[in-house]
Amino acid sequence: MNKPIIIAEIGCNHKGDMNIAKEMIKIAALYCKVDAIKFQKRNNRELLSEEEYNTPHPNPANSYGKTYGEHREFLEFTLEQHRELKELCEEYGVIYSTSVWDMTSAKEIASLNPKFIKIPSAMNTHFEMLDYLFKHYKGEIHISTGMTTSIELEKLINMAIEKSRNKDIILYNCTSGYPVPYEDICLLEINNLNERYKSIVKAIGFSGHHLGTSVDISAFTLGAEYIERHYTLDRTWKGTDHAASLEPDDMRKLVINLDNVSSALSYKSEEILDIEKVQRKKLKYKGK
């Protein structure tokens, strides 16, 4: 099996600080050796109602503003800042991407022409946004399936087929929670996605919000070709995603372990391997 594509989702774990975002890119690329780095883009006035914008954050300890809208604005980067982050990713040899949460953000990020754009679970029924990307963006479209019914997913896939874009889709098994307990990860849903859609879309992936890295190895062995994990420099930092994120050492271990497992997932090239022949000559019972 080929080594999976490993995506470090910075999301908003940069705390609204470009210097932190750049440091995270550098560490993820050079130390962790991931394949891709992903951010998030929101137009908060478009995404949130007036009431939602002006309501206090549900967990004040994690808030960067007096209201939820102010909190989200604090964490938001401009299009030009995203352009700068994309250039830095390319300088370090990793793929830049971003999740888009609204029409304005989709249009802005599409203008940067990244290799792929991510549709988060919360937005995979935003069919107007999907239609725009299918028509105007030529790269891969990665879609998470958290909190999504089978009927909603079927509608999404049928729309992609109608637009002749289904072979540009990477479909991710995902449970939406931060963090997700093991019993709610439901890894065997990867089998369902493979059975129903592997021949229709480009590939199946896994987006995890759990603790540790053992689940990601299992997801790969079940057929996930893309592994996405939230990534932070410090899990104790202020913010809602840090607790379900991997710090650099664990992200690096995940990359190494997935590389090792991908090398091990093979059939024997011959009945007795070269490494076994010396041991066979020395140890194999030859009878009396």
Short mmCIF file of C-alpha atoms in Angstrom, two decimals:
data_model
loop_
_atom_site.label_atom_id
_atom_site.label_comp_id
_atom_site.label_asym_id
_atom_site.label_seq_id
_atom_site.Cartn_x
_atom_site.Cartn_y
_atom_site.Cartn_z
CA MET A 1 0.00 0.00 0.00
CA ASN A 2 1.14 3.51 -0.74
CA LYS A 3 1.91 5.80 2.18
CA PRO A 4 -1.14 7.95 2.97
CA ILE A 5 -1.21 11.70 2.50
CA ILE A 6 -0.94 13.24 5.97
CA ILE A 7 -2.57 16.61 6.59
CA ALA A 8 -1.78 18.75 9.62
CA GLU A 9 -4.78 20.95 10.27
CA ILE A 10 -3.66 24.15 11.93
CA GLY A 11 -7.20 25.49 11.57
CA CYS A 12 -7.38 28.37 14.04
CA ASN A 13 -4.78 26.96 16.44
CA HIS A 14 -2.47 29.82 15.43
CA LYS A 15 -4.44 32.04 17.88
CA GLY A 16 -4.77 34.77 15.24
CA ASP A 17 -1.00 35.32 15.16
CA MET A 18 0.78 35.14 11.80
CA ASN A 19 4.14 34.51 13.46
CA ILE A 20 2.73 31.47 15.24
CA ALA A 21 1.12 30.27 11.99
CA LYS A 22 4.45 30.55 10.16
CA GLU A 23 6.29 28.73 12.94
CA MET A 24 3.68 25.96 12.83
CA ILE A 25 4.19 25.58 9.08
CA LYS A 26 7.95 25.37 9.48
CA ILE A 27 7.77 22.73 12.23
CA ALA A 28 5.10 20.67 10.47
CA ALA A 29 7.06 20.67 7.23
CA LEU A 30 10.64 20.24 8.43
CA TYR A 31 10.28 18.36 11.72
CA CYS A 32 7.00 16.46 11.39
CA LYS A 33 7.38 15.98 7.61
CA VAL A 34 3.67 16.10 6.83
CA ASP A 35 2.43 16.30 3.26
CA ALA A 36 -0.07 19.13 3.61
CA ILE A 37 -1.07 21.92 5.99
CA LYS A 38 -4.60 23.24 6.29
CA PHE A 39 -6.10 26.42 7.68
CA GLN A 40 -9.70 27.70 7.91
CA LYS A 41 -11.38 30.71 6.28
CA ARG A 42 -14.62 32.37 7.38
CA ASN A 43 -16.51 35.53 6.53
CA ASN A 44 -18.12 35.83 9.92
CA ARG A 45 -20.74 38.44 8.99
CA GLU A 46 -21.92 36.13 6.24
CA LEU A 47 -21.66 32.93 8.22
CA LEU A 48 -23.23 34.08 11.51
CA SER A 49 -26.61 35.65 12.18
CA GLU A 50 -26.64 38.97 14.01
CA GLU A 51 -27.69 37.16 17.16
CA GLU A 52 -24.96 34.54 16.85
CA TYR A 53 -22.36 37.23 16.13
CA ASN A 54 -23.27 39.26 19.23
CA THR A 55 -23.80 36.37 21.66
CA PRO A 56 -20.96 35.64 24.11
CA HIS A 57 -18.77 32.62 23.38
CA PRO A 58 -20.35 29.50 24.96
CA ASN A 59 -17.06 28.81 26.74
CA PRO A 60 -15.68 32.22 27.83
CA ALA A 61 -12.37 30.71 28.91
CA ASN A 62 -11.61 29.93 25.27
CA SER A 63 -12.82 33.22 23.82
CA TYR A 64 -10.64 35.86 22.16
CA GLY A 65 -13.41 38.47 22.19
CA LYS A 66 -16.40 39.74 24.14
CA THR A 67 -18.82 38.10 21.68
CA TYR A 68 -18.60 34.98 19.55
CA GLY A 69 -18.31 37.19 16.46
CA GLU A 70 -15.41 39.15 17.94
CA HIS A 71 -13.78 35.88 18.93
CA ARG A 72 -14.01 34.54 15.37
CA GLU A 73 -12.78 37.82 13.85
CA PHE A 74 -9.73 37.77 16.11
CA LEU A 75 -8.76 34.35 14.72
CA GLU A 76 -9.35 35.25 11.07
CA PHE A 77 -6.62 35.89 8.50
CA THR A 78 -7.15 38.05 5.40
CA LEU A 79 -6.87 36.73 1.86
CA GLU A 80 -3.47 38.37 1.51
CA GLN A 81 -2.29 36.69 4.69
CA HIS A 82 -3.48 33.35 3.29
CA ARG A 83 -1.56 34.08 0.10
CA GLU A 84 1.54 34.64 2.24
CA LEU A 85 0.94 31.38 4.13
CA LYS A 86 0.51 29.50 0.84
CA GLU A 87 3.81 30.88 -0.44
CA LEU A 88 5.55 29.81 2.77
CA CYS A 89 4.11 26.29 2.51
CA GLU A 90 5.42 26.06 -1.04
CA GLU A 91 8.81 27.32 0.10
CA TYR A 92 8.96 24.44 2.61
CA GLY A 93 7.69 21.87 0.09
CA VAL A 94 4.27 21.14 1.61
CA ILE A 95 0.78 21.55 0.19
CA TYR A 96 -1.27 24.53 1.40
CA SER A 97 -5.02 24.19 1.85
CA THR A 98 -7.92 25.78 3.68
CA SER A 99 -11.40 24.82 4.84
CA VAL A 100 -14.03 27.25 3.59
CA TRP A 101 -17.20 28.02 5.52
CA ASP A 102 -19.14 30.40 3.24
CA MET A 103 -19.46 31.67 -0.32
CA THR A 104 -17.12 34.64 0.13
CA SER A 105 -14.39 32.47 1.63
CA ALA A 106 -14.83 29.83 -1.08
CA LYS A 107 -14.39 32.44 -3.81
CA GLU A 108 -11.37 34.01 -2.08
CA ILE A 109 -9.52 30.74 -1.47
CA ALA A 110 -10.37 29.43 -4.94
CA SER A 111 -8.63 32.53 -6.34
CA LEU A 112 -5.38 31.30 -4.74
CA ASN A 113 -5.71 28.04 -6.71
CA PRO A 114 -4.50 25.66 -3.98
CA LYS A 115 -4.12 21.95 -4.75
CA PHE A 116 -7.24 21.22 -2.71
CA ILE A 117 -9.98 22.99 -0.79
CA LYS A 118 -11.67 21.37 2.21
CA ILE A 119 -15.40 21.41 2.88
CA PRO A 120 -15.91 20.85 6.64
CA SER A 121 -18.68 18.59 7.90
CA ALA A 122 -20.74 21.61 8.94
CA MET A 123 -20.83 22.93 5.37
CA ASN A 124 -21.22 19.82 3.21
CA THR A 125 -24.89 20.64 2.65
CA HIS A 126 -24.09 24.20 1.50
CA PHE A 127 -24.98 23.23 -2.06
CA GLU A 128 -24.69 26.77 -3.41
CA MET A 129 -21.07 26.87 -2.28
CA LEU A 130 -20.39 23.39 -3.63
CA ASP A 131 -21.94 24.34 -6.96
CA TYR A 132 -19.67 27.37 -7.20
CA LEU A 133 -16.55 25.30 -6.49
CA PHE A 134 -17.59 22.57 -8.93
CA LYS A 135 -17.95 25.20 -11.65
CA HIS A 136 -15.10 27.61 -10.92
CA TYR A 137 -12.38 25.71 -9.04
CA LYS A 138 -10.38 22.99 -10.79
CA GLY A 139 -8.51 21.42 -7.86
CA GLU A 140 -9.45 18.59 -5.53
CA ILE A 141 -12.41 19.08 -3.21
CA HIS A 142 -12.02 17.28 0.13
CA ILE A 143 -15.27 16.74 2.04
CA SER A 144 -15.80 15.55 5.62
CA THR A 145 -18.92 13.53 6.44
CA GLY A 146 -19.43 14.25 10.15
CA MET A 147 -23.03 14.86 11.33
CA THR A 148 -24.28 13.96 7.84
CA THR A 149 -27.13 11.60 6.94
CA SER A 150 -26.85 9.02 4.16
CA ILE A 151 -29.50 10.93 2.19
CA GLU A 152 -27.51 14.19 2.45
CA LEU A 153 -24.33 12.41 1.41
CA GLU A 154 -26.05 10.78 -1.56
CA LYS A 155 -27.34 14.17 -2.71
CA LEU A 156 -23.83 15.61 -2.48
CA ILE A 157 -22.28 12.77 -4.49
CA ASN A 158 -25.02 12.88 -7.13
CA MET A 159 -24.43 16.61 -7.53
CA ALA A 160 -20.72 15.98 -8.03
CA ILE A 161 -21.48 13.31 -10.64
CA GLU A 162 -23.84 15.67 -12.49
CA LYS A 163 -21.08 18.29 -12.60
CA SER A 164 -18.48 15.67 -13.66
CA ARG A 165 -16.44 16.49 -10.54
CA ASN A 166 -16.81 13.23 -8.58
CA LYS A 167 -13.27 12.10 -9.45
CA ASP A 168 -11.93 15.26 -7.81
CA ILE A 169 -13.53 14.43 -4.46
CA ILE A 170 -11.78 12.98 -1.41
CA LEU A 171 -14.44 11.78 1.03
CA TYR A 172 -13.50 11.66 4.72
CA ASN A 173 -14.94 9.50 7.45
CA CYS A 174 -15.37 11.85 10.41
CA THR A 175 -17.18 12.15 13.74
CA SER A 176 -17.76 15.77 14.74
CA GLY A 177 -16.67 16.21 18.37
CA TYR A 178 -13.70 17.75 20.23
CA PRO A 179 -12.32 15.39 21.38
CA VAL A 180 -14.21 12.28 20.24
CA PRO A 181 -14.25 9.27 22.62
CA TYR A 182 -13.06 6.05 21.00
CA GLU A 183 -16.49 4.41 21.01
CA ASP A 184 -17.83 7.27 18.84
CA ILE A 185 -15.08 7.22 16.21
CA CYS A 186 -16.84 4.41 14.30
CA LEU A 187 -13.86 3.46 12.15
CA LEU A 188 -15.75 0.74 10.30
CA GLU A 189 -17.68 3.49 8.52
CA ILE A 190 -14.56 3.65 6.34
CA ASN A 191 -15.63 0.25 5.00
CA ASN A 192 -19.07 1.65 4.17
CA LEU A 193 -17.59 4.63 2.35
CA ASN A 194 -15.26 2.36 0.41
CA GLU A 195 -18.07 -0.01 -0.57
CA ARG A 196 -20.44 2.76 -1.63
CA TYR A 197 -18.15 5.42 -3.10
CA LYS A 198 -14.57 4.28 -3.68
CA SER A 199 -15.25 3.60 -7.37
CA ILE A 200 -17.09 6.91 -7.72
CA VAL A 201 -14.78 9.41 -5.98
CA LYS A 202 -11.01 9.85 -6.13
CA ALA A 203 -10.25 8.46 -2.68
CA ILE A 204 -11.50 7.87 0.87
CA GLY A 205 -9.86 9.60 3.85
CA PHE A 206 -10.13 9.87 7.62
CA SER A 207 -10.38 13.07 9.65
CA GLY A 208 -9.88 12.43 13.36
CA HIS A 209 -10.60 14.53 16.43
CA HIS A 210 -9.56 11.89 18.95
CA LEU A 211 -6.66 11.46 21.37
CA GLY A 212 -3.48 9.64 20.42
CA THR A 213 -2.50 8.16 17.06
CA SER A 214 -3.37 4.45 17.17
CA VAL A 215 -6.75 5.06 15.54
CA ASP A 216 -5.12 6.74 12.54
CA ILE A 217 -3.00 3.66 11.88
CA SER A 218 -6.15 1.54 11.93
CA ALA A 219 -7.92 3.98 9.60
CA PHE A 220 -5.10 3.60 7.09
CA THR A 221 -5.20 -0.20 7.23
CA LEU A 222 -8.96 -0.03 6.58
CA GLY A 223 -8.32 1.89 3.38
CA ALA A 224 -8.11 5.60 4.24
CA GLU A 225 -5.64 7.14 1.79
CA TYR A 226 -5.68 10.57 3.45
CA ILE A 227 -5.22 11.12 7.19
CA GLU A 228 -6.08 14.53 8.63
CA ARG A 229 -5.35 15.53 12.23
CA HIS A 230 -5.61 18.84 14.08
CA TYR A 231 -2.17 20.14 14.99
CA THR A 232 -0.95 22.56 17.65
CA LEU A 233 2.29 23.59 19.30
CA ASP A 234 0.75 23.29 22.78
CA ARG A 235 -2.41 21.35 23.71
CA THR A 236 -2.88 23.56 26.78
CA TRP A 237 -3.23 26.76 24.73
CA LYS A 238 -6.46 28.75 24.87
CA GLY A 239 -8.99 27.58 22.29
CA THR A 240 -11.47 24.78 21.62
CA ASP A 241 -9.43 22.65 19.18
CA HIS A 242 -6.11 22.34 21.02
CA ALA A 243 -7.21 19.49 23.29
CA ALA A 244 -8.04 17.29 20.28
CA SER A 245 -4.83 18.21 18.43
CA LEU A 246 -1.41 16.59 18.10
CA GLU A 247 1.71 18.39 19.26
CA PRO A 248 4.79 18.23 16.99
CA ASP A 249 6.36 15.13 18.57
CA ASP A 250 3.16 13.13 18.18
CA MET A 251 2.57 14.40 14.64
CA ARG A 252 6.11 13.37 13.73
CA LYS A 253 5.56 9.92 15.28
CA LEU A 254 2.32 9.55 13.33
CA VAL A 255 4.12 10.27 10.07
CA ILE A 256 6.89 7.79 10.89
CA ASN A 257 4.47 5.08 12.04
CA LEU A 258 2.24 5.42 8.98
CA ASP A 259 5.32 5.23 6.75
CA ASN A 260 6.43 2.05 8.55
CA VAL A 261 2.98 0.46 8.37
CA SER A 262 2.65 1.28 4.68
CA SER A 263 5.97 -0.50 4.08
CA ALA A 264 4.79 -3.53 6.08
CA LEU A 265 1.42 -3.87 4.30
CA SER A 266 2.50 -6.14 1.47
CA TYR A 267 2.50 -9.77 0.35
CA LYS A 268 5.60 -11.92 0.19
CA SER A 269 7.42 -11.59 -3.13
CA GLU A 270 8.53 -15.23 -2.84
CA GLU A 271 7.82 -18.11 -0.44
CA ILE A 272 11.14 -17.74 1.37
CA LEU A 273 12.37 -14.16 1.58
CA ASP A 274 16.09 -13.37 1.32
CA ILE A 275 16.11 -12.29 4.96
CA GLU A 276 14.74 -15.73 5.89
CA LYS A 277 17.13 -17.82 3.81
CA VAL A 278 20.10 -17.41 6.13
CA GLN A 279 17.93 -18.22 9.15
CA ARG A 280 16.37 -21.19 7.36
CA LYS A 281 19.79 -22.63 6.62
CA LYS A 282 20.80 -22.19 10.26
CA LEU A 283 17.57 -22.97 12.15
CA LYS A 284 15.11 -24.96 10.04
CA TYR A 285 14.45 -28.51 11.22
CA LYS A 286 15.87 -30.89 8.62
CA GLY A 287 14.58 -34.17 10.04
CA LYS A 288 16.53 -37.18 11.21
#
